[in-house]
mmCIF file of C-alpha atoms and ligand atoms in Angstrom:
data_model
loop_
_atom_site.group_PDB
_atom_site.id
_atom_site.type_symbol
_atom_site.label_atom_id
_atom_site.label_comp_id
_atom_site.label_asym_id
_atom_site.label_seq_id
_atom_site.Cartn_x
_atom_site.Cartn_y
_atom_site.Cartn_z
ATOM 1 C CA MET D 25 73.570 65.258 114.772
ATOM 2 C CA SER D 26 76.800 66.784 115.964
ATOM 3 C CA ASP D 27 78.596 63.797 114.377
ATOM 4 C CA ASP D 28 77.376 65.098 110.994
ATOM 5 C CA ARG D 29 78.490 68.582 111.922
ATOM 6 C CA VAL D 30 82.023 67.334 112.584
ATOM 7 C CA HIS D 31 81.999 65.386 109.337
ATOM 8 C CA ALA D 32 80.936 68.477 107.389
ATOM 9 C CA TRP D 33 83.546 70.699 109.045
ATOM 10 C CA SER D 34 86.640 71.758 107.140
ATOM 11 C CA GLU D 35 89.439 74.197 107.826
ATOM 12 C CA ASP D 36 87.965 76.539 105.204
ATOM 13 C CA GLU D 37 85.487 77.589 107.924
ATOM 14 C CA LEU D 38 88.358 79.121 109.886
ATOM 15 C CA GLY D 39 88.764 81.864 107.283
ATOM 16 C CA VAL D 40 92.521 82.099 107.753
ATOM 17 C CA THR D 41 95.356 80.399 105.921
ATOM 18 C CA GLY D 42 97.355 78.177 108.222
ATOM 19 C CA GLU D 43 101.118 78.386 108.407
ATOM 20 C CA VAL D 44 103.332 75.353 108.786
ATOM 21 C CA ARG D 45 105.004 75.318 112.199
ATOM 22 C CA ASP D 46 108.032 73.409 113.482
ATOM 23 C CA VAL D 47 107.185 70.245 115.401
ATOM 24 C CA VAL D 48 108.950 69.986 118.753
ATOM 25 C CA ARG D 49 110.449 66.735 119.972
ATOM 26 C CA ALA D 50 110.718 65.053 123.356
ATOM 27 C CA PRO D 51 112.236 65.858 125.827
ATOM 28 C CA ALA D 52 110.732 69.353 125.303
ATOM 29 C CA ALA D 53 108.988 70.374 128.543
ATOM 30 C CA VAL D 54 105.836 71.547 126.717
ATOM 31 C CA LEU D 55 105.148 67.925 125.734
ATOM 32 C CA SER D 56 105.111 66.811 129.373
ATOM 33 C CA THR D 57 102.992 69.669 130.719
ATOM 34 C CA ALA D 58 99.198 69.648 130.913
ATOM 35 C CA ALA D 59 97.909 72.262 128.438
ATOM 36 C CA ALA D 60 95.452 75.037 129.306
ATOM 37 C CA GLU D 61 91.791 75.284 128.353
ATOM 38 C CA VAL D 62 91.169 77.774 125.539
ATOM 39 C CA ASP D 63 88.443 80.078 124.277
ATOM 40 C CA PRO D 64 87.657 78.368 120.945
ATOM 41 C CA THR D 65 86.359 81.642 119.445
ATOM 42 C CA ALA D 66 89.532 83.625 120.195
ATOM 43 C CA PRO D 67 91.398 84.742 117.027
ATOM 44 C CA ASP D 68 94.715 83.242 118.193
ATOM 45 C CA VAL D 69 93.012 79.866 118.756
ATOM 46 C CA VAL D 70 91.485 80.022 115.261
ATOM 47 C CA ARG D 71 94.930 80.760 113.818
ATOM 48 C CA LEU D 72 96.451 77.933 115.882
ATOM 49 C CA ALA D 73 93.791 75.540 114.548
ATOM 50 C CA ALA D 74 94.617 76.536 110.958
ATOM 51 C CA ASP D 75 98.351 76.137 111.627
ATOM 52 C CA LEU D 76 97.862 72.670 113.113
ATOM 53 C CA VAL D 77 95.928 71.513 110.038
ATOM 54 C CA ALA D 78 98.500 73.050 107.691
ATOM 55 C CA THR D 79 101.365 71.372 109.567
ATOM 56 C CA MET D 80 99.564 68.010 109.617
ATOM 57 C CA ARG D 81 98.951 68.254 105.857
ATOM 58 C CA VAL D 82 102.619 68.696 104.969
ATOM 59 C CA SER D 83 103.826 65.945 107.328
ATOM 60 C CA PRO D 84 103.907 62.532 105.638
ATOM 61 C CA GLY D 85 101.866 59.909 107.485
ATOM 62 C CA CYS D 86 100.638 62.401 110.089
ATOM 63 C CA VAL D 87 97.045 61.685 111.153
ATOM 64 C CA GLY D 88 96.859 64.095 114.074
ATOM 65 C CA LEU D 89 98.710 66.944 115.706
ATOM 66 C CA ALA D 90 98.227 68.616 119.080
ATOM 67 C CA ALA D 91 99.131 72.189 120.023
ATOM 68 C CA PRO D 92 101.887 71.152 122.490
ATOM 69 C CA GLN D 93 103.626 69.535 119.503
ATOM 70 C CA VAL D 94 104.070 72.958 117.930
ATOM 71 C CA GLY D 95 105.191 74.365 121.262
ATOM 72 C CA VAL D 96 101.835 75.812 122.385
ATOM 73 C CA GLY D 97 100.389 74.718 125.730
ATOM 74 C CA SER D 98 96.732 74.888 124.618
ATOM 75 C CA ARG D 99 94.101 72.160 124.538
ATOM 76 C CA VAL D 100 93.669 72.125 120.762
ATOM 77 C CA PHE D 101 94.370 69.335 118.261
ATOM 78 C CA CYS D 102 93.546 68.295 114.734
ATOM 79 C CA VAL D 103 92.886 64.820 113.357
ATOM 80 C CA ASP D 104 92.445 63.355 109.890
ATOM 81 C CA VAL D 105 92.578 59.571 109.501
ATOM 82 C CA SER D 106 91.028 59.555 106.001
ATOM 83 C CA GLY D 107 92.420 56.814 103.822
ATOM 84 C CA HIS D 108 94.293 55.030 106.601
ATOM 85 C CA PRO D 109 93.907 51.238 106.244
ATOM 86 C CA ARG D 110 92.996 50.758 109.932
ATOM 87 C CA THR D 111 90.226 53.387 109.825
ATOM 88 C CA ARG D 112 86.613 52.216 110.115
ATOM 89 C CA THR D 113 84.579 55.243 111.171
ATOM 90 C CA GLY D 114 86.133 58.526 110.052
ATOM 91 C CA HIS D 115 85.062 62.186 110.268
ATOM 92 C CA GLY D 116 87.569 63.665 107.832
ATOM 93 C CA THR D 117 89.568 66.667 108.959
ATOM 94 C CA PHE D 118 88.510 68.350 112.189
ATOM 95 C CA VAL D 119 89.904 70.374 115.060
ATOM 96 C CA LEU D 120 88.700 70.103 118.647
ATOM 97 C CA CYS D 121 89.286 72.469 121.541
ATOM 98 C CA ASN D 122 89.110 71.425 125.228
ATOM 99 C CA ALA D 123 88.229 67.871 124.196
ATOM 100 C CA GLU D 124 87.514 65.205 126.778
ATOM 101 C CA VAL D 125 86.725 61.524 126.701
ATOM 102 C CA VAL D 126 83.110 60.817 127.635
ATOM 103 C CA GLU D 127 83.100 57.056 127.144
ATOM 104 C CA ALA D 128 85.831 54.574 126.245
ATOM 105 C CA THR D 129 85.411 50.818 125.889
ATOM 106 C CA ARG D 130 86.911 47.752 124.184
ATOM 107 C CA ARG D 131 90.586 48.276 124.749
ATOM 108 C CA GLU D 132 92.893 46.933 122.066
ATOM 109 C CA LYS D 133 96.668 46.970 121.754
ATOM 110 C CA ALA D 134 98.416 48.402 118.707
ATOM 111 C CA ARG D 135 101.747 49.979 117.828
ATOM 112 C CA GLU D 136 101.911 53.794 117.755
ATOM 113 C CA GLY D 137 104.383 56.386 116.658
ATOM 114 C CA CYS D 138 104.483 60.138 117.159
ATOM 115 C CA MET D 139 106.151 63.000 115.287
ATOM 116 C CA SER D 140 107.457 64.291 118.625
ATOM 117 C CA VAL D 141 109.139 60.935 119.387
ATOM 118 C CA PRO D 142 110.564 60.182 115.944
ATOM 119 C CA ASP D 143 112.983 57.395 116.915
ATOM 120 C CA LEU D 144 110.653 55.105 118.884
ATOM 121 C CA THR D 145 107.336 53.303 118.553
ATOM 122 C CA GLY D 146 105.330 51.617 121.294
ATOM 123 C CA ASP D 147 102.547 49.105 121.878
ATOM 124 C CA VAL D 148 99.665 50.877 123.600
ATOM 125 C CA ARG D 149 96.250 49.659 124.752
ATOM 126 C CA ARG D 150 93.492 52.106 123.860
ATOM 127 C CA ALA D 151 89.726 52.023 123.651
ATOM 128 C CA ALA D 152 88.444 50.963 120.233
ATOM 129 C CA ARG D 153 84.970 52.444 120.943
ATOM 130 C CA LEU D 154 85.083 56.075 121.943
ATOM 131 C CA THR D 155 82.889 59.079 122.594
ATOM 132 C CA VAL D 156 84.620 62.470 122.803
ATOM 133 C CA ARG D 157 83.172 65.891 123.514
ATOM 134 C CA GLY D 158 84.838 69.157 122.531
ATOM 135 C CA ARG D 159 84.344 72.527 120.867
ATOM 136 C CA LEU D 160 84.932 73.554 117.266
ATOM 137 C CA PRO D 161 87.378 76.426 116.759
ATOM 138 C CA GLY D 162 85.776 79.586 115.365
ATOM 139 C CA THR D 163 82.125 79.055 116.245
ATOM 140 C CA GLY D 164 82.856 77.410 119.597
ATOM 141 C CA GLU D 165 79.965 74.959 119.088
ATOM 142 C CA GLU D 166 80.013 71.943 121.381
ATOM 143 C CA VAL D 167 80.203 68.695 119.422
ATOM 144 C CA THR D 168 80.256 65.021 120.298
ATOM 145 C CA VAL D 169 82.243 62.556 118.202
ATOM 146 C CA VAL D 170 81.373 58.863 118.383
ATOM 147 C CA THR D 171 83.992 56.732 116.668
ATOM 148 C CA ASP D 172 85.993 53.535 116.714
ATOM 149 C CA ALA D 173 89.177 51.787 115.604
ATOM 150 C CA PHE D 174 91.963 54.000 114.271
ATOM 151 C CA GLU D 175 90.183 57.341 114.655
ATOM 152 C CA ALA D 176 89.451 56.454 118.291
ATOM 153 C CA ARG D 177 93.145 55.707 118.817
ATOM 154 C CA ALA D 178 94.207 58.971 117.148
ATOM 155 C CA LEU D 179 91.788 61.010 119.306
ATOM 156 C CA GLN D 180 93.045 59.423 122.539
ATOM 157 C CA HIS D 181 96.659 60.019 121.482
ATOM 158 C CA GLU D 182 95.960 63.727 120.833
ATOM 159 C CA ILE D 183 93.876 64.191 124.007
ATOM 160 C CA ASP D 184 96.839 62.666 125.886
ATOM 161 C CA HIS D 185 99.155 65.260 124.299
ATOM 162 C CA CYS D 186 96.870 67.986 125.668
ATOM 163 C CA ALA D 187 97.203 66.384 129.134
ATOM 164 C CA GLY D 188 101.012 66.335 128.880
ATOM 165 C CA LEU D 189 101.204 62.601 128.193
ATOM 166 C CA LEU D 190 103.088 60.800 125.426
ATOM 167 C CA PHE D 191 102.453 57.260 124.185
ATOM 168 C CA LEU D 192 105.588 56.386 126.172
ATOM 169 C CA ASP D 193 103.535 56.987 129.336
ATOM 170 C CA ARG D 194 101.036 54.346 128.200
ATOM 171 C CA VAL D 195 103.165 51.513 126.793
ATOM 172 C CA ALA D 196 101.990 48.069 127.837
ATOM 173 C CA ASP D 197 105.241 46.676 129.274
ATOM 174 C CA ALA D 198 109.032 46.922 129.322
ATOM 175 C CA ARG D 199 109.302 45.169 125.937
ATOM 176 C CA ALA D 200 106.711 47.394 124.283
ATOM 177 C CA VAL D 201 109.049 50.167 123.096
ATOM 178 C CA HIS D 202 110.821 49.656 119.802
ATOM 179 C CA PRO D 203 113.418 51.617 117.855
ATOM 180 C CA ARG D 204 111.782 52.837 114.670
ATOM 181 C CA ARG D 205 113.109 50.836 111.762
ATOM 182 C CA THR D 206 114.448 52.705 108.808
ATOM 183 C CA TYR D 207 114.251 50.524 105.729
ATOM 184 C CA LEU D 208 116.878 51.304 103.144
ATOM 185 C CA MET Z 6 114.067 15.253 151.337
ATOM 186 C CA THR Z 7 112.154 15.296 148.115
ATOM 187 C CA LEU Z 8 110.611 12.599 145.990
ATOM 188 C CA ARG Z 9 111.402 14.499 142.831
ATOM 189 C CA PRO Z 10 114.179 12.923 140.798
ATOM 190 C CA SER Z 11 117.302 15.053 141.068
ATOM 191 C CA ALA Z 12 116.600 18.085 138.918
ATOM 192 C CA PRO Z 13 119.076 18.510 136.050
ATOM 193 C CA THR Z 14 121.591 21.261 136.576
ATOM 194 C CA GLN Z 15 120.723 24.671 135.188
ATOM 195 C CA HIS Z 16 123.330 26.762 133.404
ATOM 196 C CA ALA Z 17 123.228 30.496 132.814
ATOM 197 C CA ILE Z 18 124.901 31.481 129.562
ATOM 198 C CA THR Z 19 125.630 34.937 128.169
ATOM 199 C CA VAL Z 20 126.751 35.782 124.647
ATOM 200 C CA LEU Z 21 127.730 39.410 124.070
ATOM 201 C CA GLY Z 22 129.449 41.286 121.319
ATOM 202 C CA HIS Z 23 129.436 42.372 117.699
ATOM 203 C CA ASP Z 24 126.192 41.459 115.942
ATOM 204 C CA ARG Z 25 126.156 39.308 112.807
ATOM 205 C CA PRO Z 26 123.656 36.864 111.294
ATOM 206 C CA GLY Z 27 123.778 33.316 112.664
ATOM 207 C CA ILE Z 28 124.833 33.795 116.301
ATOM 208 C CA ILE Z 29 121.606 32.367 117.732
ATOM 209 C CA ALA Z 30 121.584 29.469 115.272
ATOM 210 C CA GLU Z 31 125.172 28.488 116.143
ATOM 211 C CA THR Z 32 124.724 28.880 119.896
ATOM 212 C CA THR Z 33 121.521 26.878 120.126
ATOM 213 C CA GLU Z 34 122.783 24.146 117.798
ATOM 214 C CA ARG Z 35 125.863 23.614 119.979
ATOM 215 C CA LEU Z 36 123.685 23.480 123.096
ATOM 216 C CA ALA Z 37 121.297 21.002 121.467
ATOM 217 C CA ASP Z 38 124.252 18.787 120.501
ATOM 218 C CA LEU Z 39 125.045 18.518 124.232
ATOM 219 C CA GLY Z 40 121.464 17.479 124.977
ATOM 220 C CA LEU Z 41 120.694 20.752 126.772
ATOM 221 C CA ASN Z 42 117.157 22.136 126.909
ATOM 222 C CA LEU Z 43 116.639 25.842 126.468
ATOM 223 C CA GLU Z 44 114.437 27.125 129.282
ATOM 224 C CA ASP Z 45 114.195 30.934 129.406
ATOM 225 C CA SER Z 46 116.121 33.150 127.029
ATOM 226 C CA THR Z 47 116.209 36.764 126.002
ATOM 227 C CA MET Z 48 118.105 38.499 123.250
ATOM 228 C CA THR Z 49 118.246 42.070 122.102
ATOM 229 C CA LEU Z 50 120.498 44.603 120.430
ATOM 230 C CA LEU Z 51 121.962 47.237 122.754
ATOM 231 C CA ARG Z 52 123.301 50.141 120.687
ATOM 232 C CA GLY Z 53 123.778 47.544 117.942
ATOM 233 C CA HIS Z 54 125.656 45.074 120.162
ATOM 234 C CA PHE Z 55 124.337 41.531 120.293
ATOM 235 C CA ALA Z 56 123.256 40.600 123.853
ATOM 236 C CA MET Z 57 121.788 37.212 124.712
ATOM 237 C CA MET Z 58 121.195 35.570 128.077
ATOM 238 C CA LEU Z 59 119.740 32.136 128.486
ATOM 239 C CA VAL Z 60 119.160 29.451 131.073
ATOM 240 C CA CYS Z 61 119.297 25.858 129.915
ATOM 241 C CA SER Z 62 119.082 22.561 131.747
ATOM 242 C CA GLY Z 63 120.791 19.215 131.204
ATOM 243 C CA GLU Z 64 123.470 16.912 132.497
ATOM 244 C CA ALA Z 65 126.437 18.397 130.600
ATOM 245 C CA PRO Z 66 128.985 20.002 132.948
ATOM 246 C CA SER Z 67 129.868 23.672 132.611
ATOM 247 C CA ALA Z 68 133.331 22.864 131.256
ATOM 248 C CA ALA Z 69 131.834 20.875 128.384
ATOM 249 C CA ILE Z 70 129.444 23.725 127.554
ATOM 250 C CA GLU Z 71 132.271 26.243 127.635
ATOM 251 C CA ALA Z 72 134.316 24.062 125.290
ATOM 252 C CA ALA Z 73 131.398 23.622 122.906
ATOM 253 C CA LEU Z 74 130.712 27.380 122.739
ATOM 254 C CA ALA Z 75 134.370 28.444 122.578
ATOM 255 C CA PRO Z 76 134.468 28.567 118.754
ATOM 256 C CA LEU Z 77 131.868 31.358 118.877
ATOM 257 C CA ALA Z 78 134.463 33.582 120.531
ATOM 258 C CA ASP Z 79 137.293 32.555 118.205
ATOM 259 C CA ASP Z 80 137.414 35.741 116.185
ATOM 260 C CA GLY Z 81 137.341 37.918 119.310
ATOM 261 C CA ALA Z 82 134.067 39.619 118.390
ATOM 262 C CA LEU Z 83 131.940 37.724 120.934
ATOM 263 C CA THR Z 84 132.326 36.963 124.634
ATOM 264 C CA VAL Z 85 130.700 33.841 126.066
ATOM 265 C CA THR Z 86 130.247 33.000 129.756
ATOM 266 C CA VAL Z 87 128.820 29.830 131.286
ATOM 267 C CA ARG Z 88 128.054 29.134 134.915
ATOM 268 C CA SER Z 89 125.850 26.695 136.758
ATOM 269 C CA VAL Z 90 123.028 28.204 138.794
ATOM 270 C CA ALA Z 91 120.741 26.895 141.507
ATOM 271 C CA PRO Z 92 117.364 25.773 140.131
ATOM 272 C CA ASP Z 93 114.692 28.438 140.263
ATOM 273 C CA ASP Z 94 111.945 28.516 142.859
ATOM 274 C CA PRO Z 95 108.999 26.825 141.124
ATOM 275 C CA ASP Z 96 106.394 28.969 142.923
ATOM 276 C CA PRO Z 97 107.836 32.408 143.588
ATOM 277 C CA VAL Z 98 105.562 34.805 145.455
ATOM 278 C CA ARG Z 99 104.643 37.475 142.914
ATOM 279 C CA GLY Z 100 103.466 40.923 143.863
ATOM 280 C CA ALA Z 101 101.007 43.109 141.981
ATOM 281 C CA PRO Z 102 102.496 43.826 138.525
ATOM 282 C CA HIS Z 103 102.905 47.477 137.512
ATOM 283 C CA VAL Z 104 104.533 49.335 134.633
ATOM 284 C CA LEU Z 105 106.685 52.395 135.223
ATOM 285 C CA THR Z 106 107.662 54.888 132.500
ATOM 286 C CA VAL Z 107 110.257 57.604 133.078
ATOM 287 C CA HIS Z 108 111.330 59.920 130.271
ATOM 288 C CA GLY Z 109 113.045 63.219 129.770
ATOM 289 C CA GLY Z 110 116.422 64.722 129.035
ATOM 290 C CA ASP Z 111 119.417 62.449 129.497
ATOM 291 C CA ARG Z 112 120.663 62.910 133.066
ATOM 292 C CA PRO Z 113 123.024 60.694 135.046
ATOM 293 C CA GLY Z 114 121.382 58.878 137.929
ATOM 294 C CA ILE Z 115 117.859 58.449 136.565
ATOM 295 C CA VAL Z 116 117.862 54.648 136.754
ATOM 296 C CA SER Z 117 119.554 54.442 140.160
ATOM 297 C CA SER Z 118 117.292 57.083 141.729
ATOM 298 C CA VAL Z 119 114.126 55.446 140.469
ATOM 299 C CA ALA Z 120 115.295 51.921 141.313
ATOM 300 C CA ALA Z 121 116.114 53.064 144.854
ATOM 301 C CA GLU Z 122 112.521 54.254 145.357
ATOM 302 C CA VAL Z 123 111.189 50.897 144.142
ATOM 303 C CA ALA Z 124 113.585 48.980 146.414
ATOM 304 C CA ARG Z 125 112.663 51.169 149.402
ATOM 305 C CA VAL Z 126 109.122 49.717 149.431
ATOM 306 C CA GLY Z 127 110.303 46.169 148.728
ATOM 307 C CA GLY Z 128 109.255 46.287 145.082
ATOM 308 C CA ASN Z 129 111.042 44.025 142.622
ATOM 309 C CA ILE Z 130 111.959 45.110 139.095
ATOM 310 C CA THR Z 131 111.198 42.111 136.863
ATOM 311 C CA ASP Z 132 111.899 43.630 133.458
ATOM 312 C CA LEU Z 133 113.670 46.789 132.400
ATOM 313 C CA THR Z 134 114.345 48.575 129.139
ATOM 314 C CA THR Z 135 116.137 51.882 128.795
ATOM 315 C CA ARG Z 136 116.713 53.735 125.546
ATOM 316 C CA LEU Z 137 118.599 56.836 124.592
ATOM 317 C CA ALA Z 138 117.042 58.221 121.409
ATOM 318 C CA GLY Z 139 118.602 61.512 120.431
ATOM 319 C CA ASP Z 140 118.270 63.736 123.514
ATOM 320 C CA LEU Z 141 115.430 61.638 124.908
ATOM 321 C CA TYR Z 142 116.151 59.210 127.706
ATOM 322 C CA LEU Z 143 113.462 56.598 128.342
ATOM 323 C CA LEU Z 144 113.061 53.959 131.034
ATOM 324 C CA VAL Z 145 110.230 51.416 131.063
ATOM 325 C CA ALA Z 146 110.211 48.927 133.935
ATOM 326 C CA GLU Z 147 107.868 46.232 135.150
ATOM 327 C CA LEU Z 148 107.592 46.026 138.923
ATOM 328 C CA ASP Z 149 106.078 43.557 141.333
ATOM 329 C CA LEU Z 150 104.817 45.458 144.343
ATOM 330 C CA PRO Z 151 104.296 43.561 147.589
ATOM 331 C CA ALA Z 152 100.835 43.433 149.147
ATOM 332 C CA GLY Z 153 100.176 46.552 151.191
ATOM 333 C CA VAL Z 154 102.272 48.910 149.058
ATOM 334 C CA ASP Z 155 100.280 51.976 148.079
ATOM 335 C CA ALA Z 156 101.039 52.183 144.342
ATOM 336 C CA THR Z 157 99.589 55.692 144.084
ATOM 337 C CA ALA Z 158 101.878 56.951 146.846
ATOM 338 C CA LEU Z 159 104.867 55.183 145.309
ATOM 339 C CA GLY Z 160 104.042 56.693 141.910
ATOM 340 C CA ALA Z 161 103.910 60.150 143.464
ATOM 341 C CA GLU Z 162 107.235 59.601 145.250
ATOM 342 C CA ILE Z 163 108.915 58.351 142.062
ATOM 343 C CA ASP Z 164 107.503 61.331 140.168
ATOM 344 C CA ARG Z 165 108.905 63.670 142.834
ATOM 345 C CA VAL Z 166 112.378 62.095 142.500
ATOM 346 C CA ALA Z 167 112.061 62.198 138.712
ATOM 347 C CA THR Z 168 111.003 65.853 138.734
ATOM 348 C CA ASP Z 169 114.137 66.686 140.747
ATOM 349 C CA LEU Z 170 116.126 65.173 137.864
ATOM 350 C CA GLY Z 171 114.103 67.082 135.274
ATOM 351 C CA VAL Z 172 112.238 64.028 133.984
ATOM 352 C CA GLY Z 173 108.660 62.761 134.382
ATOM 353 C CA ALA Z 174 107.313 59.430 135.630
ATOM 354 C CA THR Z 175 104.060 57.483 135.346
ATOM 355 C CA LEU Z 176 103.255 54.298 137.281
ATOM 356 C CA ARG Z 177 100.230 52.187 136.379
ATOM 357 C CA PRO Z 178 98.962 48.620 136.967
ATOM 358 C CA VAL Z 179 99.622 46.053 134.265
ATOM 359 C CA GLU Z 180 96.502 45.307 132.249
ATOM 360 C CA THR Z 181 96.067 41.717 131.160
ATOM 361 C CA ASP Z 182 93.598 40.755 128.459
ATOM 362 C CA GLU Z 183 91.997 37.459 129.444
ATOM 363 C CA LEU Z 184 90.833 35.932 126.200
HETATM 364 ZN ZN1 LIG H 318 101.882 62.366 119.073
#
């Protein structure tokens, strides 16, 4: 049932208007430092959640953003893979606090980018079937998200951010990092 | 003594310089005209510079290959080298493959410090890419670690060296999908 709860969630529940924050780029130390567990009901965490969603919304192509990417060492991230062509299961917009992977299977390789590493992309193997547990900001309810494909990849990427890991720490081999092409 | 017919000579060839369309087509056509077989090759752009290395086999002597490739260097934008090399060991002993990532602020000595730690345990770097992207310096290497090397301990030691340089390191086994 908690899957439905996540699906029904929206940032309106937070009751605050998020502000767009600057996204920090590697090699910022905050991106390589494991973030701290948070109290999901704390007002500053609620505000952070709203800011993450607001920043994701104004960033073209952004399907997820973790607190370390706005310079905050807290285990909070938002995701929204709606409308992405590689999405199968999707839960719309949601924010998770203190999220952890419960089960991960069927690893598949795909190319990833990251707003904090704007000049590079990399081929990364990640589970395509995923179960994640975390808490919703505001109410602090524990929820479990069962998903697959692109949403599973996005969740693992953001959980990695909260652990101080970038996709660069997961690339498959020495030829798996690519300069991002700018098409004129 | 060996019953194998004398193996054809192998030649190592490098082509480096200003990138333009057609370099690979011209190089490989000239090699094919000499009856040379392309064995392993790699090509990439380094800061926009064309960089190709290849090993080919055949009976043509180095001097003939040099002469055939000389027109590539005519306008001074490319440098070509040719030398004969001993044939490779057909069954090299391979260690356990691992991938190492190091990234952080650009600091002199990152590659040499990390490579020294790998060499200290007898590990062999089999592939290496480094990139400088803005302020971010990135190294990704593939390593073969000899039997008996504790990869976890090596990873911790590399991370310690990396931390001293203000960068971070992760070492993990290569995952192969058997399909
Ligand atoms: Zn990211």
